[in-house]
């Protein structure tokens, strides 16, 4: 069965950095768009970043210039490097996989989801 397992969440101070990892299994990793979403308490899950099978990337305006997504197909792993963190980045971060050539930013497009990892940024 398909599994996406996130790690790397935790606490950081404003201006600090964290790197999230997501290891996928049970799928042909290179055929999927890999995305990161986040969900803060009381808010809907929102798109953060995604990387296509050809390594094109797309970012939400709120994180552009601060976050960087990358993938290592040999390790079946997608990363989210988060720099210059802000308190408003606090959320549960989810890894997601979409069997597609095209990056979509909507939750419903993604086929598989990880369990989420908490990121807390203090001011």
PDB file of C-alpha atoms in Angstrom:
ATOM      1  CA  UNK A   1       0.000   0.000   0.000  1.00  0.00           C
ATOM      2  CA  UNK A   2       1.043   3.563  -0.582  1.00  0.00           C
ATOM      3  CA  UNK A   3       2.578   5.362   2.331  1.00  0.00           C
ATOM      4  CA  UNK A   4       3.877   8.883   2.663  1.00  0.00           C
ATOM      5  CA  UNK A   5       5.764   9.539   5.869  1.00  0.00           C
ATOM      6  CA  UNK A   6       6.747  13.058   6.853  1.00  0.00           C
ATOM      7  CA  UNK A   7       9.469  13.991   9.274  1.00  0.00           C
ATOM      8  CA  UNK A   8      11.411  17.050  10.319  1.00  0.00           C
ATOM      9  CA  UNK A   9       8.677  19.056  11.941  1.00  0.00           C
ATOM     10  CA  UNK A  10       9.174  20.748  15.246  1.00  0.00           C
ATOM     11  CA  UNK A  11       9.611  24.144  16.791  1.00  0.00           C
ATOM     12  CA  UNK A  12      11.570  27.063  15.448  1.00  0.00           C
ATOM     13  CA  UNK A  13      11.934  30.721  16.226  1.00  0.00           C
ATOM     14  CA  UNK A  14      10.837  33.389  13.806  1.00  0.00           C
ATOM     15  CA  UNK A  15      13.556  33.798  11.232  1.00  0.00           C
ATOM     16  CA  UNK A  16      14.747  30.250  11.723  1.00  0.00           C
ATOM     17  CA  UNK A  17      14.714  27.253   9.441  1.00  0.00           C
ATOM     18  CA  UNK A  18      13.385  23.738   9.280  1.00  0.00           C
ATOM     19  CA  UNK A  19      13.610  21.055   6.643  1.00  0.00           C
ATOM     20  CA  UNK A  20      10.748  18.651   6.186  1.00  0.00           C
ATOM     21  CA  UNK A  21      11.164  15.296   4.500  1.00  0.00           C
ATOM     22  CA  UNK A  22       8.594  12.946   3.055  1.00  0.00           C
ATOM     23  CA  UNK A  23       9.489   9.392   2.123  1.00  0.00           C
ATOM     24  CA  UNK A  24       7.119   7.630  -0.242  1.00  0.00           C
ATOM     25  CA  UNK A  25       6.645   3.915  -0.692  1.00  0.00           C
ATOM     26  CA  UNK A  26       4.268   1.722  -2.638  1.00  0.00           C
ATOM     27  CA  UNK A  27       4.222   3.952  -5.699  1.00  0.00           C
ATOM     28  CA  UNK A  28       6.417   4.780  -8.649  1.00  0.00           C
ATOM     29  CA  UNK A  29       7.688   7.977  -7.135  1.00  0.00           C
ATOM     30  CA  UNK A  30       9.053   9.511 -10.333  1.00  0.00           C
ATOM     31  CA  UNK A  31       5.581   9.509 -11.941  1.00  0.00           C
ATOM     32  CA  UNK A  32       4.001  11.732  -9.307  1.00  0.00           C
ATOM     33  CA  UNK A  33       3.773  15.398  -8.636  1.00  0.00           C
ATOM     34  CA  UNK A  34       4.745  15.809  -5.014  1.00  0.00           C
ATOM     35  CA  UNK A  35       3.224  18.594  -2.999  1.00  0.00           C
ATOM     36  CA  UNK A  36       3.248  20.130   0.426  1.00  0.00           C
ATOM     37  CA  UNK A  37       0.118  21.503   2.035  1.00  0.00           C
ATOM     38  CA  UNK A  38      -0.480  22.937   5.463  1.00  0.00           C
ATOM     39  CA  UNK A  39      -3.409  23.345   7.768  1.00  0.00           C
ATOM     40  CA  UNK A  40      -3.616  25.711  10.700  1.00  0.00           C
ATOM     41  CA  UNK A  41      -6.248  25.247  13.416  1.00  0.00           C
ATOM     42  CA  UNK A  42      -9.677  26.324  12.221  1.00  0.00           C
ATOM     43  CA  UNK A  43      -8.496  26.885   8.667  1.00  0.00           C
ATOM     44  CA  UNK A  44      -8.749  24.927   5.471  1.00  0.00           C
ATOM     45  CA  UNK A  45      -5.845  22.961   4.139  1.00  0.00           C
ATOM     46  CA  UNK A  46      -3.838  25.176   1.806  1.00  0.00           C
ATOM     47  CA  UNK A  47      -1.288  24.633  -0.889  1.00  0.00           C
ATOM     48  CA  UNK A  48       2.319  25.433  -0.053  1.00  0.00           C
ATOM     49  CA  UNK A  49       4.555  24.073  -2.799  1.00  0.00           C
ATOM     50  CA  UNK A  50       4.791  21.322  -5.379  1.00  0.00           C
ATOM     51  CA  UNK A  51       7.343  19.766  -7.665  1.00  0.00           C
ATOM     52  CA  UNK A  52       6.547  17.936 -10.867  1.00  0.00           C
ATOM     53  CA  UNK A  53       8.036  14.769 -12.264  1.00  0.00           C
ATOM     54  CA  UNK A  54      10.276  16.964 -14.432  1.00  0.00           C
ATOM     55  CA  UNK A  55      11.303  19.010 -11.379  1.00  0.00           C
ATOM     56  CA  UNK A  56       9.326  22.124 -12.216  1.00  0.00           C
ATOM     57  CA  UNK A  57       8.290  23.867  -9.028  1.00  0.00           C
ATOM     58  CA  UNK A  58       5.453  26.086  -7.949  1.00  0.00           C
ATOM     59  CA  UNK A  59       4.964  27.974  -4.702  1.00  0.00           C
ATOM     60  CA  UNK A  60       2.189  29.723  -2.902  1.00  0.00           C
ATOM     61  CA  UNK A  61       2.754  33.463  -2.810  1.00  0.00           C
ATOM     62  CA  UNK A  62       2.909  33.328   0.968  1.00  0.00           C
ATOM     63  CA  UNK A  63       6.062  31.205   0.940  1.00  0.00           C
ATOM     64  CA  UNK A  64       7.737  32.217  -2.304  1.00  0.00           C
ATOM     65  CA  UNK A  65      11.331  33.216  -1.728  1.00  0.00           C
ATOM     66  CA  UNK A  66      11.418  31.557   1.685  1.00  0.00           C
ATOM     67  CA  UNK A  67      10.608  27.917   1.038  1.00  0.00           C
ATOM     68  CA  UNK A  68      12.185  25.561  -1.451  1.00  0.00           C
ATOM     69  CA  UNK A  69      10.873  22.194  -2.572  1.00  0.00           C
ATOM     70  CA  UNK A  70      13.107  19.503  -4.015  1.00  0.00           C
ATOM     71  CA  UNK A  71      12.964  15.809  -4.747  1.00  0.00           C
ATOM     72  CA  UNK A  72      15.385  12.928  -4.774  1.00  0.00           C
ATOM     73  CA  UNK A  73      13.884  10.192  -6.900  1.00  0.00           C
ATOM     74  CA  UNK A  74      16.610   7.738  -5.917  1.00  0.00           C
ATOM     75  CA  UNK A  75      15.465   8.063  -2.312  1.00  0.00           C
ATOM     76  CA  UNK A  76      11.735   8.382  -3.035  1.00  0.00           C
ATOM     77  CA  UNK A  77      11.879  11.546  -0.987  1.00  0.00           C
ATOM     78  CA  UNK A  78      10.564  15.066  -1.329  1.00  0.00           C
ATOM     79  CA  UNK A  79      11.855  17.882   0.844  1.00  0.00           C
ATOM     80  CA  UNK A  80      10.602  21.248   1.929  1.00  0.00           C
ATOM     81  CA  UNK A  81      13.324  23.608   3.064  1.00  0.00           C
ATOM     82  CA  UNK A  82      11.697  26.352   5.099  1.00  0.00           C
ATOM     83  CA  UNK A  83      13.743  29.465   5.772  1.00  0.00           C
ATOM     84  CA  UNK A  84      12.898  32.825   7.296  1.00  0.00           C
ATOM     85  CA  UNK A  85      10.060  31.216   9.189  1.00  0.00           C
ATOM     86  CA  UNK A  86       7.201  33.328  10.448  1.00  0.00           C
ATOM     87  CA  UNK A  87       4.661  32.604  13.177  1.00  0.00           C
ATOM     88  CA  UNK A  88       1.982  32.414  10.488  1.00  0.00           C
ATOM     89  CA  UNK A  89       3.786  29.379   9.072  1.00  0.00           C
ATOM     90  CA  UNK A  90       2.632  27.445  12.128  1.00  0.00           C
ATOM     91  CA  UNK A  91       0.524  24.536  10.915  1.00  0.00           C
ATOM     92  CA  UNK A  92       0.434  20.831  10.357  1.00  0.00           C
ATOM     93  CA  UNK A  93       2.312  20.185   7.140  1.00  0.00           C
ATOM     94  CA  UNK A  94       1.200  17.378   4.858  1.00  0.00           C
ATOM     95  CA  UNK A  95       3.000  15.651   2.052  1.00  0.00           C
ATOM     96  CA  UNK A  96       0.842  14.648  -0.907  1.00  0.00           C
ATOM     97  CA  UNK A  97       1.262  12.772  -4.183  1.00  0.00           C
ATOM     98  CA  UNK A  98      -0.630  13.356  -7.434  1.00  0.00           C
ATOM     99  CA  UNK A  99      -0.396  10.996 -10.392  1.00  0.00           C
ATOM    100  CA  UNK A 100      -0.055  13.779 -12.938  1.00  0.00           C
ATOM    101  CA  UNK A 101       2.301  15.563 -15.299  1.00  0.00           C
ATOM    102  CA  UNK A 102       0.906  18.899 -14.202  1.00  0.00           C
ATOM    103  CA  UNK A 103       1.116  20.717 -10.895  1.00  0.00           C
ATOM    104  CA  UNK A 104      -2.248  21.370  -9.294  1.00  0.00           C
ATOM    105  CA  UNK A 105      -2.732  23.460  -6.198  1.00  0.00           C
ATOM    106  CA  UNK A 106      -6.051  22.045  -5.041  1.00  0.00           C
ATOM    107  CA  UNK A 107      -6.348  19.446  -2.323  1.00  0.00           C
ATOM    108  CA  UNK A 108      -8.768  17.294  -4.294  1.00  0.00           C
ATOM    109  CA  UNK A 109      -6.240  16.693  -7.067  1.00  0.00           C
ATOM    110  CA  UNK A 110      -3.914  14.698  -4.849  1.00  0.00           C
ATOM    111  CA  UNK A 111      -4.244  10.962  -4.536  1.00  0.00           C
ATOM    112  CA  UNK A 112      -2.226  10.159  -1.440  1.00  0.00           C
ATOM    113  CA  UNK A 113      -1.447  11.963   1.774  1.00  0.00           C
ATOM    114  CA  UNK A 114       0.932  11.635   4.646  1.00  0.00           C
ATOM    115  CA  UNK A 115      -0.020  11.811   8.284  1.00  0.00           C
ATOM    116  CA  UNK A 116       1.223  15.353   8.752  1.00  0.00           C
ATOM    117  CA  UNK A 117       3.962  16.852  10.847  1.00  0.00           C
ATOM    118  CA  UNK A 118       3.573  19.797  13.182  1.00  0.00           C
ATOM    119  CA  UNK A 119       5.547  22.967  12.578  1.00  0.00           C
ATOM    120  CA  UNK A 120       5.407  25.611  15.273  1.00  0.00           C
ATOM    121  CA  UNK A 121       7.077  28.983  14.835  1.00  0.00           C
ATOM    122  CA  UNK A 122       7.349  31.303  17.795  1.00  0.00           C
ATOM    123  CA  UNK A 123       7.909  35.032  17.661  1.00  0.00           C
TER     124      UNK A 123
END
